[in-house]
mmCIF file of C-alpha atoms in Angstrom:
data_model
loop_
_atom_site.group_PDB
_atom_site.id
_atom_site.type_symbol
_atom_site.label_atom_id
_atom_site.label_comp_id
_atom_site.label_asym_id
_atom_site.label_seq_id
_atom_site.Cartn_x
_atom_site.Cartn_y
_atom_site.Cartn_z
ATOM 1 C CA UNK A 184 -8.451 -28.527 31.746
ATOM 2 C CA UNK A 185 -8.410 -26.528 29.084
ATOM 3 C CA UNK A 186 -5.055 -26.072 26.586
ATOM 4 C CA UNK A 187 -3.805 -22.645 26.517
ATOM 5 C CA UNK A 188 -3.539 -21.832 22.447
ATOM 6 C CA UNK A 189 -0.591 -19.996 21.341
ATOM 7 C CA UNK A 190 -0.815 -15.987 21.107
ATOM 8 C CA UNK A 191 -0.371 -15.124 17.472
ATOM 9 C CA UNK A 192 2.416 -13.362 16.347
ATOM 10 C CA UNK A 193 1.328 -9.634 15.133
ATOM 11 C CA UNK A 194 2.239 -7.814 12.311
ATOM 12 C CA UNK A 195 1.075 -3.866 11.391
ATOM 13 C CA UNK A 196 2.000 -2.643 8.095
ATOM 14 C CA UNK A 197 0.572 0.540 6.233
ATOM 15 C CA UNK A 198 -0.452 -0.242 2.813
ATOM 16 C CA UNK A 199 1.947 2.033 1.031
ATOM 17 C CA UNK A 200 4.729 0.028 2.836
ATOM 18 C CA UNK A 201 3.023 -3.523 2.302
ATOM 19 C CA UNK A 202 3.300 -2.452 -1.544
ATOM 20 C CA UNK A 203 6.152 -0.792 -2.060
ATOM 21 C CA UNK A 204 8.082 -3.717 -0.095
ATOM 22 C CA UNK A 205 6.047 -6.475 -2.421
ATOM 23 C CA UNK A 206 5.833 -4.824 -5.862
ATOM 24 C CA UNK A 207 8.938 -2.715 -6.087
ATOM 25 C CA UNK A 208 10.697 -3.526 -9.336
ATOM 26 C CA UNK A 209 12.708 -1.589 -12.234
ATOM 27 C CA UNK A 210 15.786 0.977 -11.097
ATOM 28 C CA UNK A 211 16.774 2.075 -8.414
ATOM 29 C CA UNK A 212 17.309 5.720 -9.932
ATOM 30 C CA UNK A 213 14.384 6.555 -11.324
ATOM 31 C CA UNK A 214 13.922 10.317 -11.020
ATOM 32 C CA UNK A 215 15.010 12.780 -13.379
ATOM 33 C CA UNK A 216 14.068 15.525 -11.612
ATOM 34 C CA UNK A 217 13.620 16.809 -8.008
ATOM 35 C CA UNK A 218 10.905 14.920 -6.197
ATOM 36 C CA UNK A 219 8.175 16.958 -4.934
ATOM 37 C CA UNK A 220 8.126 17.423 -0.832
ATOM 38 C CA UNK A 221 5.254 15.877 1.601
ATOM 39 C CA UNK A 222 3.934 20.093 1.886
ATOM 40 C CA UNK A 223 3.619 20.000 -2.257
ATOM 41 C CA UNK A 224 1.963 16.794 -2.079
ATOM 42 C CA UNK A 225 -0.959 17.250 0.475
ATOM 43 C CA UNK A 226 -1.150 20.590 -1.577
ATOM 44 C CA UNK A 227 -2.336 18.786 -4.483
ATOM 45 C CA UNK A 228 -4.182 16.253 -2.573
ATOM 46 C CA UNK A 229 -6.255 18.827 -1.254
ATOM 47 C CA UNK A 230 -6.603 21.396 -4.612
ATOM 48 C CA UNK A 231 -8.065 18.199 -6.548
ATOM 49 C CA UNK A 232 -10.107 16.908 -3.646
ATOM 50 C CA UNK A 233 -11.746 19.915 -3.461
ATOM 51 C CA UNK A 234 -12.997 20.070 -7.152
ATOM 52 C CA UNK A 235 -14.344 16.665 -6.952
ATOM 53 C CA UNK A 236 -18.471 16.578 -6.421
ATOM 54 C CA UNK A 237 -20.146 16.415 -3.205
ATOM 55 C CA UNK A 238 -20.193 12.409 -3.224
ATOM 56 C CA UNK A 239 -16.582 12.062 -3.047
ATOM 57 C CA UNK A 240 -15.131 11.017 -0.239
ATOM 58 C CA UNK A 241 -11.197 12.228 -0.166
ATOM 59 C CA UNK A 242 -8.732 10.772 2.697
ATOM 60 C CA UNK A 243 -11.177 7.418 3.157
ATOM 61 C CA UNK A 244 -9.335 4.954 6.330
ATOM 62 C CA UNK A 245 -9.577 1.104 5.299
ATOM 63 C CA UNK A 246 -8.503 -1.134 7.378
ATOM 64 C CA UNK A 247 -8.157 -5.163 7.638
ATOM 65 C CA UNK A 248 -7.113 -7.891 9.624
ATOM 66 C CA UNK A 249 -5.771 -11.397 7.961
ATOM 67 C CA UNK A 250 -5.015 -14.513 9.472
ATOM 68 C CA UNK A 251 -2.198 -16.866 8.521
ATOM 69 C CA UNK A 252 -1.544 -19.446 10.457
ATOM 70 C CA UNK A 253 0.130 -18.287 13.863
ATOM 71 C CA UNK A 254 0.816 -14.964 12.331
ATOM 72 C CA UNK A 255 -2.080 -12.073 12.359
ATOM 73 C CA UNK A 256 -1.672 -9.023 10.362
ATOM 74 C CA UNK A 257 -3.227 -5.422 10.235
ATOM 75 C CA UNK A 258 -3.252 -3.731 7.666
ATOM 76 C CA UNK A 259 -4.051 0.464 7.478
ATOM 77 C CA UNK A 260 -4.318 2.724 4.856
ATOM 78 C CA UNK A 261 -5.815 6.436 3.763
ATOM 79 C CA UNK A 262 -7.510 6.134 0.279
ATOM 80 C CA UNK A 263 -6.844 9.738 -1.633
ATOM 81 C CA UNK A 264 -10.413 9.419 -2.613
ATOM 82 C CA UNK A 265 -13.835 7.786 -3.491
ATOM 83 C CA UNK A 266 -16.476 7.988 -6.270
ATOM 84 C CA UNK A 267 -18.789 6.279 -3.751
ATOM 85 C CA UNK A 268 -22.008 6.532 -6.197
ATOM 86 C CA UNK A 269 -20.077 5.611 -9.415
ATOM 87 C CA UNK A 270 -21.222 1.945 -10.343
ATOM 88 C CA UNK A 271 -18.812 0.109 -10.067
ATOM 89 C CA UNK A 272 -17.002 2.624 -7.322
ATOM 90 C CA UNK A 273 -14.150 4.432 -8.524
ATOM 91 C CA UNK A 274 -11.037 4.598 -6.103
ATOM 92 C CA UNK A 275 -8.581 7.603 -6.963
ATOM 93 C CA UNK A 276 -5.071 7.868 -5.934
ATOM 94 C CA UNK A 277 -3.198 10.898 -6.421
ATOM 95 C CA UNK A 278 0.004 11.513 -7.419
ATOM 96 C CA UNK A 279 2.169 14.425 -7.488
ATOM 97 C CA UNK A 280 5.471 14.814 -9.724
ATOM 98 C CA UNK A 281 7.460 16.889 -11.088
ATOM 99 C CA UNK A 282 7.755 14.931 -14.345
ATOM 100 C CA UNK A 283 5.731 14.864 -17.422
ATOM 101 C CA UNK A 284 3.340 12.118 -17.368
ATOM 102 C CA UNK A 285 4.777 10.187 -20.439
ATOM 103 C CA UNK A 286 8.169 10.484 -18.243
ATOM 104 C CA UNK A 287 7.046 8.614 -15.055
ATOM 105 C CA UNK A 288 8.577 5.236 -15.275
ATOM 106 C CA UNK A 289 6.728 2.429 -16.003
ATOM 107 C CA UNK A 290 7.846 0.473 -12.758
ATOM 108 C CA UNK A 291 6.651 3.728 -10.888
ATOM 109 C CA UNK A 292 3.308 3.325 -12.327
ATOM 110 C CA UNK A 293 2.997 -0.113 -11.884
ATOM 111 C CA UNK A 294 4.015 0.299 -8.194
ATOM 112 C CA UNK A 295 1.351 3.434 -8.178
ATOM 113 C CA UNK A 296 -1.464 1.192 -9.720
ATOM 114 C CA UNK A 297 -0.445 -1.534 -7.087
ATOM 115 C CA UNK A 298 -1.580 0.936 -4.103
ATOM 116 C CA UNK A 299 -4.881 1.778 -5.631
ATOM 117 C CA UNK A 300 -5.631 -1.859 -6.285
ATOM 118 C CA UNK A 301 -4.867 -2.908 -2.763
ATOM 119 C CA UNK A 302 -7.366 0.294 -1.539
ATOM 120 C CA UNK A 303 -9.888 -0.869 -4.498
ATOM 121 C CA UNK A 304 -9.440 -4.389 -2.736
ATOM 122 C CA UNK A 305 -9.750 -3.468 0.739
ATOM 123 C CA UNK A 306 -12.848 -0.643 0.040
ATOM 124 C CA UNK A 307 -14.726 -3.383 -1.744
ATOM 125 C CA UNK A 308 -14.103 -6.124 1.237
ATOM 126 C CA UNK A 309 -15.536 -3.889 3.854
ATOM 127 C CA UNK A 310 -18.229 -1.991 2.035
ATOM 128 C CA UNK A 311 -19.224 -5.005 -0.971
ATOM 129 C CA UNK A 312 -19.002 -5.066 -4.892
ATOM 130 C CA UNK A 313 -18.647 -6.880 -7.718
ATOM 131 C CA UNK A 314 -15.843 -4.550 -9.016
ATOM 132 C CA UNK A 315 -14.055 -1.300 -8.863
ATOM 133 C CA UNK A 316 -12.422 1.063 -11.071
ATOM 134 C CA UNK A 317 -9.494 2.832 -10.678
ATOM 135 C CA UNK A 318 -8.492 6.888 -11.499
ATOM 136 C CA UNK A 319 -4.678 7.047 -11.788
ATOM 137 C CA UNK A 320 -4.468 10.850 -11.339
ATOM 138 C CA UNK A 321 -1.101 12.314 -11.792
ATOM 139 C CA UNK A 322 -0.544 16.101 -11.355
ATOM 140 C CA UNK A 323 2.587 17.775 -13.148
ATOM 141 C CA UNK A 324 3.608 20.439 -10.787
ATOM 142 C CA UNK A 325 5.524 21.850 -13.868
ATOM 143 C CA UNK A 326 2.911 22.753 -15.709
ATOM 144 C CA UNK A 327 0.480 22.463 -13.269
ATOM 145 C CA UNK A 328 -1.007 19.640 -15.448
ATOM 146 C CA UNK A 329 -3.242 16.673 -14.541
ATOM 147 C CA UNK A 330 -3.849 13.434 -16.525
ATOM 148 C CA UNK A 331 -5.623 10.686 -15.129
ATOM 149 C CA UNK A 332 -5.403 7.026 -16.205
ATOM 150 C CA UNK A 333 -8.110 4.669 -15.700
ATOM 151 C CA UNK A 334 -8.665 0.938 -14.983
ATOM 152 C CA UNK A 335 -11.253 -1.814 -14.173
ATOM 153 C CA UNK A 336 -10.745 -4.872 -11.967
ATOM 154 C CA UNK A 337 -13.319 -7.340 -10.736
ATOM 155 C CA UNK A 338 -13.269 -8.131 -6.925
ATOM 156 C CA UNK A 339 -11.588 -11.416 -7.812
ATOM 157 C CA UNK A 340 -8.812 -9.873 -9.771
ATOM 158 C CA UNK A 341 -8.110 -7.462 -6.595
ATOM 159 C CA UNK A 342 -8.510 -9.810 -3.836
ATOM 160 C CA UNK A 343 -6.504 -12.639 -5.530
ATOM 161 C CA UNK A 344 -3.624 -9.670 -5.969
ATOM 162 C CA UNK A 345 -4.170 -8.388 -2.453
ATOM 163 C CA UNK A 346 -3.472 -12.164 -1.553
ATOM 164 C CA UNK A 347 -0.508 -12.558 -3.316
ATOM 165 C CA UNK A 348 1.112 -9.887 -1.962
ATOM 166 C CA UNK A 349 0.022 -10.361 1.459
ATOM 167 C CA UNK A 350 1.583 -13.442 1.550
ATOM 168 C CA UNK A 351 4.993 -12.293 -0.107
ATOM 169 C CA UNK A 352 5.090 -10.278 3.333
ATOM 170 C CA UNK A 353 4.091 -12.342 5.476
ATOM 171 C CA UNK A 354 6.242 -15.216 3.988
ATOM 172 C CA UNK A 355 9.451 -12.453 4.738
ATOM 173 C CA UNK A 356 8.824 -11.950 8.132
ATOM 174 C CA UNK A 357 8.279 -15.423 8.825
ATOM 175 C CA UNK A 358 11.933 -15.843 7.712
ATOM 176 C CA UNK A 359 12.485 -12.864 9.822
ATOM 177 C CA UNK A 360 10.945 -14.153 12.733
ATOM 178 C CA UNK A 361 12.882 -17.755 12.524
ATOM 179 C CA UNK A 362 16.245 -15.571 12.263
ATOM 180 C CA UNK A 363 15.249 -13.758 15.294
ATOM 181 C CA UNK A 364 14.947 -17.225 16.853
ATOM 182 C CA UNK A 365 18.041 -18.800 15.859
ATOM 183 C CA UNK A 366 19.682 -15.593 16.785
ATOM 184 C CA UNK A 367 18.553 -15.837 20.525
ATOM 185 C CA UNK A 368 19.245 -19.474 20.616
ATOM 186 C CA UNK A 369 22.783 -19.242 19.475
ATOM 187 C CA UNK A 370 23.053 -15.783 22.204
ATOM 188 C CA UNK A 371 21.565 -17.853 24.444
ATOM 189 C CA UNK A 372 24.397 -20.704 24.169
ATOM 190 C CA UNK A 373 27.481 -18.471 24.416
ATOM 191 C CA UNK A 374 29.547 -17.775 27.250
ATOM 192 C CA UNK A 375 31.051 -14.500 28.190
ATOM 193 C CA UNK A 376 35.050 -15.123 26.877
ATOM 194 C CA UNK A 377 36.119 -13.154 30.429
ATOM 195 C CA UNK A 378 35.539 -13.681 34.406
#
């Protein structure tokens, strides 16, 4: 007879969440100004996308699946947009602010950079590559300005990043997942104070 194997227990998380739970640092109140609305953004998104050349690909879906142990976790994400034909490829993420790009915080861009690297990551896992760059592009809705900052990482700097964080998460809802337990054990064990 065969033993029956434990069902893993499944996680989902959207990239932008996975990071901005895992990387997150700095203060809490960061912005100066007003912060531009989702309408403003996708505005943006699509004004640069469309001045990009005929290669690019703009909203690219990655996803991934990682084991750990008894725990499985998907992972989901849009990618602003692709140089596909740029050697290495060149993933852009877009950002939209109503700041001055010497005024976004420095935790803000770190957390920013953090996203791209995990797309840069997950791009170069399903499609190949030694490598990847990556276009910070920041648009001032201001001054209807746009500055772009721009980085290169080998796949073993990204995937050894993507790693770390994964773990971070999955580490927290481990703990999560024993509280739930202990929770349901110590529901379990009480009895109702009335008749």
């Amino acid at each position: 007879m065969l033993e029956k194997l434990p069902e893993k227990i499944k996680y989902e998380v959207s990239v932008k969440d996975l990071v901005q739970f895992t990387a997150s640092s700095g203060d809490l109140m960061y912005r100066l100004k007003k912060s531009p609305t989702g309408l403003e953004g996708i505005r943006v998104h699509q004004f640069l996308q469309k001045k990009r050349p005929s290669d690019y690909l703009a909203e690219y879906s990655v996803q991934d699946e990682l084991d750990f142990g008894e725990y499985q976790l998907f992972i989901r994400g849009r990618i602003d947009g692709v140089f596909q034909n740029q050697d290495p490829v060149v993933i852009e993420e877009i950002k939209s602010t109503y700041l001055k790009f010497e005024e976004v915080p420095e935790a803000v861009q770190i957390l920013n950079l953090a996203q791209a690297k995990v797309y840069a990551c997950m791009y170069l896992r399903a499609n190949g590559g030694l490598g990847a760059g990556i276009q910070m592009t920041y648009f001032d809705l201001t001054d209807n300005i746009q500055q772009s900052k721009h980085y290169s990482f080998s796949i073993q700097e990204l995937n050894d990043f993507y790693l770390t964080i994964v773990e971070v998460y999955v580490e927290w809802q481990n703990k999560i997942h024993q509280w739930s337990i202990e929770r349901n054990k110590t529901l379990l064990a009480m009895e109702f104070p009335f008749a």
